[in-house]
Amino acid sequence: MQKQLLLKFAKKYMWSDNAQEAIKYPNKIILKVMDIGTFEDVQLLLKNFEKDFLIGILQKAQIGSMRVKSWYHWHLVLKICDYKNIPALPSKRIY
């Protein structure tokens, strides 16, 4: 079921990639749904993937993979922390 769901999401949200190619990067697909997914698709995501798995994907997010609004939203939805302790988005460090 998860592979079929990921393929559905890839076709809908991964515009720059062929869905068959995008399916090789499930974390990227899931982050895209977490960022811009419809309410219905987010509900499917929550139903089909465990909370700890989604937390792990969020913690491994790459620079630019999610908007600030979504970043905050998912930290609260997944109860990773309270709103006062949400970490900054991943960013490039300049030394």
Coordinates of N, CA, C and O in Angstrom, one line a residue:
M1 N 0.8 -1.2 0.0 CA 0.0 0.0 0.0 C 0.9 1.3 0.0 O 0.6 2.2 -0.7
Q2 N 1.9 1.3 0.8 CA 2.7 2.5 0.9 C 3.4 2.8 -0.4 O 3.4 4.0 -0.8
K3 N 3.8 1.8 -1.2 CA 4.5 2.1 -2.5 C 3.5 2.7 -3.4 O 3.8 3.6 -4.2
Q4 N 2.2 2.2 -3.4 CA 1.2 2.7 -4.3 C 0.9 4.1 -3.9 O 0.6 5.0 -4.8
L5 N 0.8 4.4 -2.6 CA 0.5 5.7 -2.1 C 1.6 6.7 -2.5 O 1.4 7.8 -3.0
L6 N 2.9 6.3 -2.4 CA 4.0 7.1 -2.7 C 4.0 7.4 -4.2 O 4.3 8.5 -4.7
L7 N 3.6 6.4 -5.0 CA 3.5 6.6 -6.5 C 2.4 7.7 -6.8 O 2.6 8.5 -7.6
K8 N 1.3 7.5 -6.1 CA 0.2 8.5 -6.3 C 0.7 9.9 -5.9 O 0.5 10.9 -6.7
F9 N 1.4 10.0 -4.8 CA 1.9 11.3 -4.4 C 3.0 11.9 -5.4 O 3.0 13.0 -5.6
A10 N 3.8 11.0 -5.8 CA 4.9 11.4 -6.8 C 4.3 12.0 -8.0 O 4.7 13.0 -8.5
K11 N 3.2 11.3 -8.5 CA 2.5 11.8 -9.8 C 1.9 13.2 -9.5 O 1.9 14.0 -10.4
K12 N 1.4 13.4 -8.3 CA 0.7 14.6 -8.0 C 1.6 15.8 -7.6 O 1.4 17.0 -7.9
Y13 N 2.7 15.5 -6.9 CA 3.5 16.6 -6.3 C 5.0 16.7 -6.8 O 5.6 17.7 -6.6
M14 N 5.5 15.7 -7.5 CA 6.9 15.8 -8.0 C 6.9 16.2 -9.4 O 7.1 15.4 -10.3
W15 N 6.6 17.4 -9.7 CA 6.4 17.9 -11.1 C 7.7 17.8 -11.9 O 7.6 17.6 -13.1
S16 N 8.8 18.0 -11.3 CA 10.1 18.0 -12.1 C 10.6 16.6 -12.4 O 11.5 16.4 -13.2
D17 N 10.1 15.6 -11.7 CA 10.6 14.3 -11.9 C 9.5 13.3 -12.4 O 8.3 13.5 -12.2
N18 N 10.0 12.3 -13.2 CA 9.1 11.2 -13.6 C 8.7 10.5 -12.3 O 9.6 10.2 -11.4
A19 N 7.5 10.1 -12.2 CA 7.0 9.4 -10.9 C 7.8 8.2 -10.6 O 8.1 7.9 -9.5
Q20 N 8.1 7.4 -11.7 CA 8.9 6.2 -11.5 C 10.3 6.5 -11.0 O 10.9 5.7 -10.2
E21 N 10.8 7.6 -11.4 CA 12.2 8.0 -10.9 C 12.1 8.6 -9.5 O 12.9 8.3 -8.7
A22 N 11.0 9.4 -9.3 CA 10.9 10.0 -8.0 C 10.6 9.0 -6.8 O 11.0 9.2 -5.7
I23 N 10.0 7.9 -7.2 CA 9.7 6.8 -6.2 C 11.0 6.3 -5.5 O 10.9 5.7 -4.4
K24 N 12.1 6.5 -6.2 CA 13.4 6.0 -5.6 C 13.8 6.9 -4.4 O 14.7 6.5 -3.7
Y25 N 13.1 8.0 -4.2 CA 13.4 9.0 -3.1 C 12.2 9.2 -2.3 O 11.6 10.3 -2.3
P26 N 11.7 8.2 -1.6 CA 10.5 8.4 -0.8 C 10.5 9.5 0.2 O 9.4 10.2 0.4
N27 N 11.6 9.8 0.8 CA 11.6 10.9 1.8 C 11.3 12.2 1.2 O 10.6 13.1 1.7
K28 N 11.8 12.4 0.0 CA 11.6 13.6 -0.8 C 10.1 13.8 -1.1 O 9.5 14.9 -1.0
I29 N 9.5 12.7 -1.5 CA 8.0 12.7 -1.8 C 7.2 13.1 -0.5 O 6.3 13.9 -0.5
I30 N 7.6 12.4 0.6 CA 6.8 12.6 1.8 C 7.0 14.0 2.3 O 6.0 14.7 2.7
L31 N 8.2 14.6 2.2 CA 8.4 16.0 2.6 C 7.6 16.9 1.8 O 7.1 17.9 2.3
K32 N 7.5 16.6 0.5 CA 6.7 17.5 -0.4 C 5.2 17.5 0.0 O 4.6 18.5 0.0
V33 N 4.7 16.3 0.3 CA 3.3 16.2 0.8 C 3.2 16.9 2.1 O 2.2 17.6 2.3
M34 N 4.1 16.8 3.0 CA 4.1 17.5 4.3 C 4.1 19.0 4.1 O 3.5 19.7 4.8
D35 N 4.8 19.4 3.0 CA 4.9 20.9 2.8 C 3.7 21.5 2.0 O 3.1 22.5 2.4
I36 N 3.2 20.8 1.0 CA 2.2 21.4 0.1 C 1.0 20.5 -0.1 O 0.1 20.8 -0.9
G37 N 0.9 19.4 0.6 CA -0.2 18.4 0.4 C -1.5 18.9 0.8 O -1.7 19.8 1.7
T38 N -2.6 18.4 0.1 CA -3.9 18.7 0.5 C -4.3 18.1 1.8 O -3.6 17.2 2.3
F39 N -5.3 18.5 2.4 CA -5.8 18.0 3.7 C -6.0 16.5 3.6 O -5.5 15.7 4.5
E40 N -6.6 16.0 2.5 CA -6.9 14.6 2.3 C -5.6 13.8 2.2 O -5.4 12.7 2.8
D41 N -4.6 14.4 1.5 CA -3.3 13.6 1.3 C -2.5 13.6 2.6 O -1.9 12.6 2.9
V42 N -2.6 14.6 3.4 CA -1.9 14.6 4.7 C -2.6 13.6 5.6 O -1.9 12.9 6.3
Q43 N -3.9 13.5 5.5 CA -4.6 12.4 6.3 C -4.1 11.0 5.9 O -3.9 10.2 6.8
L44 N -4.0 10.8 4.6 CA -3.5 9.5 4.1 C -2.0 9.3 4.6 O -1.7 8.2 5.0
L45 N -1.2 10.3 4.6 CA 0.1 10.2 5.1 C 0.2 9.8 6.6 O 0.9 8.9 6.9
L46 N -0.6 10.5 7.4 CA -0.7 10.2 8.8 C -1.2 8.8 9.1 O -0.8 8.1 10.0
K47 N -2.1 8.3 8.2 CA -2.7 7.0 8.4 C -1.8 5.9 8.0 O -1.8 4.8 8.6
N48 N -1.0 6.1 7.0 CA -0.1 5.1 6.4 C 1.3 5.0 6.9 O 2.0 4.1 6.6
F49 N 1.8 6.1 7.6 CA 3.1 6.1 8.0 C 3.2 6.4 9.5 O 2.4 7.2 10.0
E50 N 4.0 5.7 10.2 CA 4.1 5.9 11.7 C 4.7 7.2 12.0 O 5.5 7.8 11.3
K51 N 4.3 7.7 13.2 CA 4.7 9.0 13.7 C 6.2 9.1 13.7 O 6.8 10.1 13.3
D52 N 6.9 8.1 14.3 CA 8.3 8.1 14.4 C 9.0 8.2 13.1 O 10.1 8.8 12.9
F53 N 8.5 7.5 12.1 CA 9.0 7.6 10.7 C 8.9 9.0 10.2 O 9.9 9.5 9.6
L54 N 7.8 9.6 10.3 CA 7.6 11.0 9.8 C 8.5 12.0 10.6 O 9.1 12.9 10.0
I55 N 8.7 11.7 11.9 CA 9.6 12.6 12.7 C 11.0 12.4 12.1 O 11.7 13.4 11.9
G56 N 11.4 11.2 11.8 CA 12.8 11.0 11.3 C 13.0 11.7 9.9 O 14.0 12.3 9.7
I57 N 12.0 11.7 9.1 CA 12.1 12.3 7.8 C 12.2 13.8 8.0 O 13.0 14.5 7.4
L58 N 11.4 14.4 8.9 CA 11.4 15.8 9.2 C 12.8 16.2 9.7 O 13.4 17.2 9.3
Q59 N 13.4 15.4 10.6 CA 14.7 15.7 11.2 C 15.8 15.6 10.2 O 16.9 16.2 10.3
K60 N 15.6 14.9 9.1 CA 16.6 14.7 8.0 C 16.4 15.7 6.8 O 17.0 15.6 5.8
A61 N 15.4 16.6 7.0 CA 15.0 17.5 5.9 C 16.2 18.3 5.4 O 17.0 18.7 6.3
Q62 N 16.3 18.4 4.1 CA 17.4 19.2 3.6 C 17.1 20.7 3.4 O 15.9 21.0 3.4
I63 N 18.0 21.5 3.2 CA 17.8 22.9 3.0 C 16.9 23.1 1.8 O 17.0 22.5 0.8
G64 N 15.9 23.9 2.1 CA 14.9 24.3 1.0 C 13.8 23.3 0.7 O 13.0 23.4 -0.2
S65 N 13.8 22.2 1.5 CA 12.8 21.2 1.2 C 11.4 21.5 1.8 O 10.4 20.8 1.5
M66 N 11.3 22.5 2.7 CA 10.0 22.8 3.3 C 10.0 24.3 3.7 O 11.0 24.9 4.0
R67 N 8.8 24.8 3.6 CA 8.6 26.2 4.0 C 8.5 26.3 5.5 O 8.2 25.4 6.2
V68 N 8.7 27.5 6.0 CA 8.7 27.8 7.4 C 7.4 27.4 8.0 O 7.3 26.8 9.1
K69 N 6.3 27.8 7.4 CA 4.9 27.5 7.9 C 4.8 26.0 8.1 O 4.3 25.6 9.1
S70 N 5.2 25.2 7.1 CA 5.0 23.8 7.2 C 6.0 23.2 8.3 O 5.6 22.3 9.0
W71 N 7.2 23.7 8.3 CA 8.1 23.3 9.3 C 7.5 23.4 10.8 O 7.6 22.5 11.5
Y72 N 7.0 24.6 11.0 CA 6.4 24.8 12.4 C 5.2 23.9 12.5 O 5.0 23.3 13.6
H73 N 4.3 23.8 11.5 CA 3.1 23.0 11.6 C 3.4 21.6 12.0 O 2.8 21.0 12.9
W74 N 4.4 20.9 11.3 CA 4.7 19.5 11.5 C 5.4 19.3 12.9 O 5.2 18.2 13.5
H75 N 6.1 20.2 13.3 CA 6.7 20.0 14.7 C 5.6 20.0 15.7 O 5.7 19.3 16.7
L76 N 4.6 20.8 15.5 CA 3.5 20.8 16.4 C 2.5 19.6 16.3 O 2.1 19.0 17.2
V77 N 2.2 19.3 15.0 CA 1.3 18.1 14.7 C 1.9 16.8 15.3 O 1.2 16.0 15.9
L78 N 3.2 16.6 15.0 CA 3.9 15.4 15.5 C 4.3 15.5 16.9 O 4.9 14.5 17.5
K79 N 4.0 16.6 17.6 CA 4.3 16.8 19.0 C 5.8 16.5 19.3 O 6.2 15.9 20.3
I80 N 6.7 17.1 18.4 CA 8.1 17.0 18.6 C 8.5 17.9 19.7 O 9.4 17.6 20.5
C81 N 7.9 19.1 19.8 CA 8.2 20.1 20.8 C 7.1 21.1 20.8 O 6.2 21.1 20.0
D82 N 7.1 22.0 21.8 CA 6.1 23.0 21.9 C 6.5 24.2 21.0 O 7.6 24.2 20.5
Y83 N 5.6 25.1 20.8 CA 5.8 26.1 19.8 C 6.9 27.1 20.2 O 7.5 27.7 19.3
K84 N 7.3 27.1 21.5 CA 8.4 28.0 21.9 C 9.8 27.3 21.6 O 10.8 28.0 21.6
N85 N 9.8 26.0 21.3 CA 11.1 25.4 21.1 C 11.3 24.7 19.8 O 12.1 23.8 19.6
I86 N 10.6 25.2 18.8 CA 10.8 24.7 17.4 C 12.1 25.1 16.9 O 12.5 26.2 16.9
P87 N 12.9 24.1 16.4 CA 14.2 24.4 15.9 C 14.1 25.2 14.6 O 13.1 25.2 13.9
A88 N 15.2 25.9 14.2 CA 15.2 26.6 13.0 C 15.3 25.7 11.8 O 15.7 24.5 12.0
L89 N 14.8 26.1 10.7 CA 14.8 25.3 9.5 C 16.3 25.0 9.1 O 17.2 25.8 9.4
P90 N 16.5 23.9 8.5 CA 17.9 23.6 8.0 C 18.4 24.7 7.1 O 17.6 25.2 6.3
S91 N 19.6 25.2 7.3 CA 20.1 26.3 6.5 C 21.6 26.0 6.2 O 22.3 25.3 6.9
K92 N 22.0 26.7 5.2 CA 23.4 26.6 4.9 C 24.2 27.5 5.8 O 23.9 28.6 6.1
R93 N 25.3 26.9 6.3 CA 26.2 27.7 7.2 C 27.3 28.3 6.5 O 27.9 27.7 5.6
I94 N 27.5 29.6 6.7 CA 28.6 30.3 6.1 C 29.7 30.5 7.2 O 29.4 31.1 8.2
Y95 N 30.9 30.0 6.9 CA 32.0 30.2 7.8 C 32.9 31.3 7.4 O 33.1 31.6 6.3

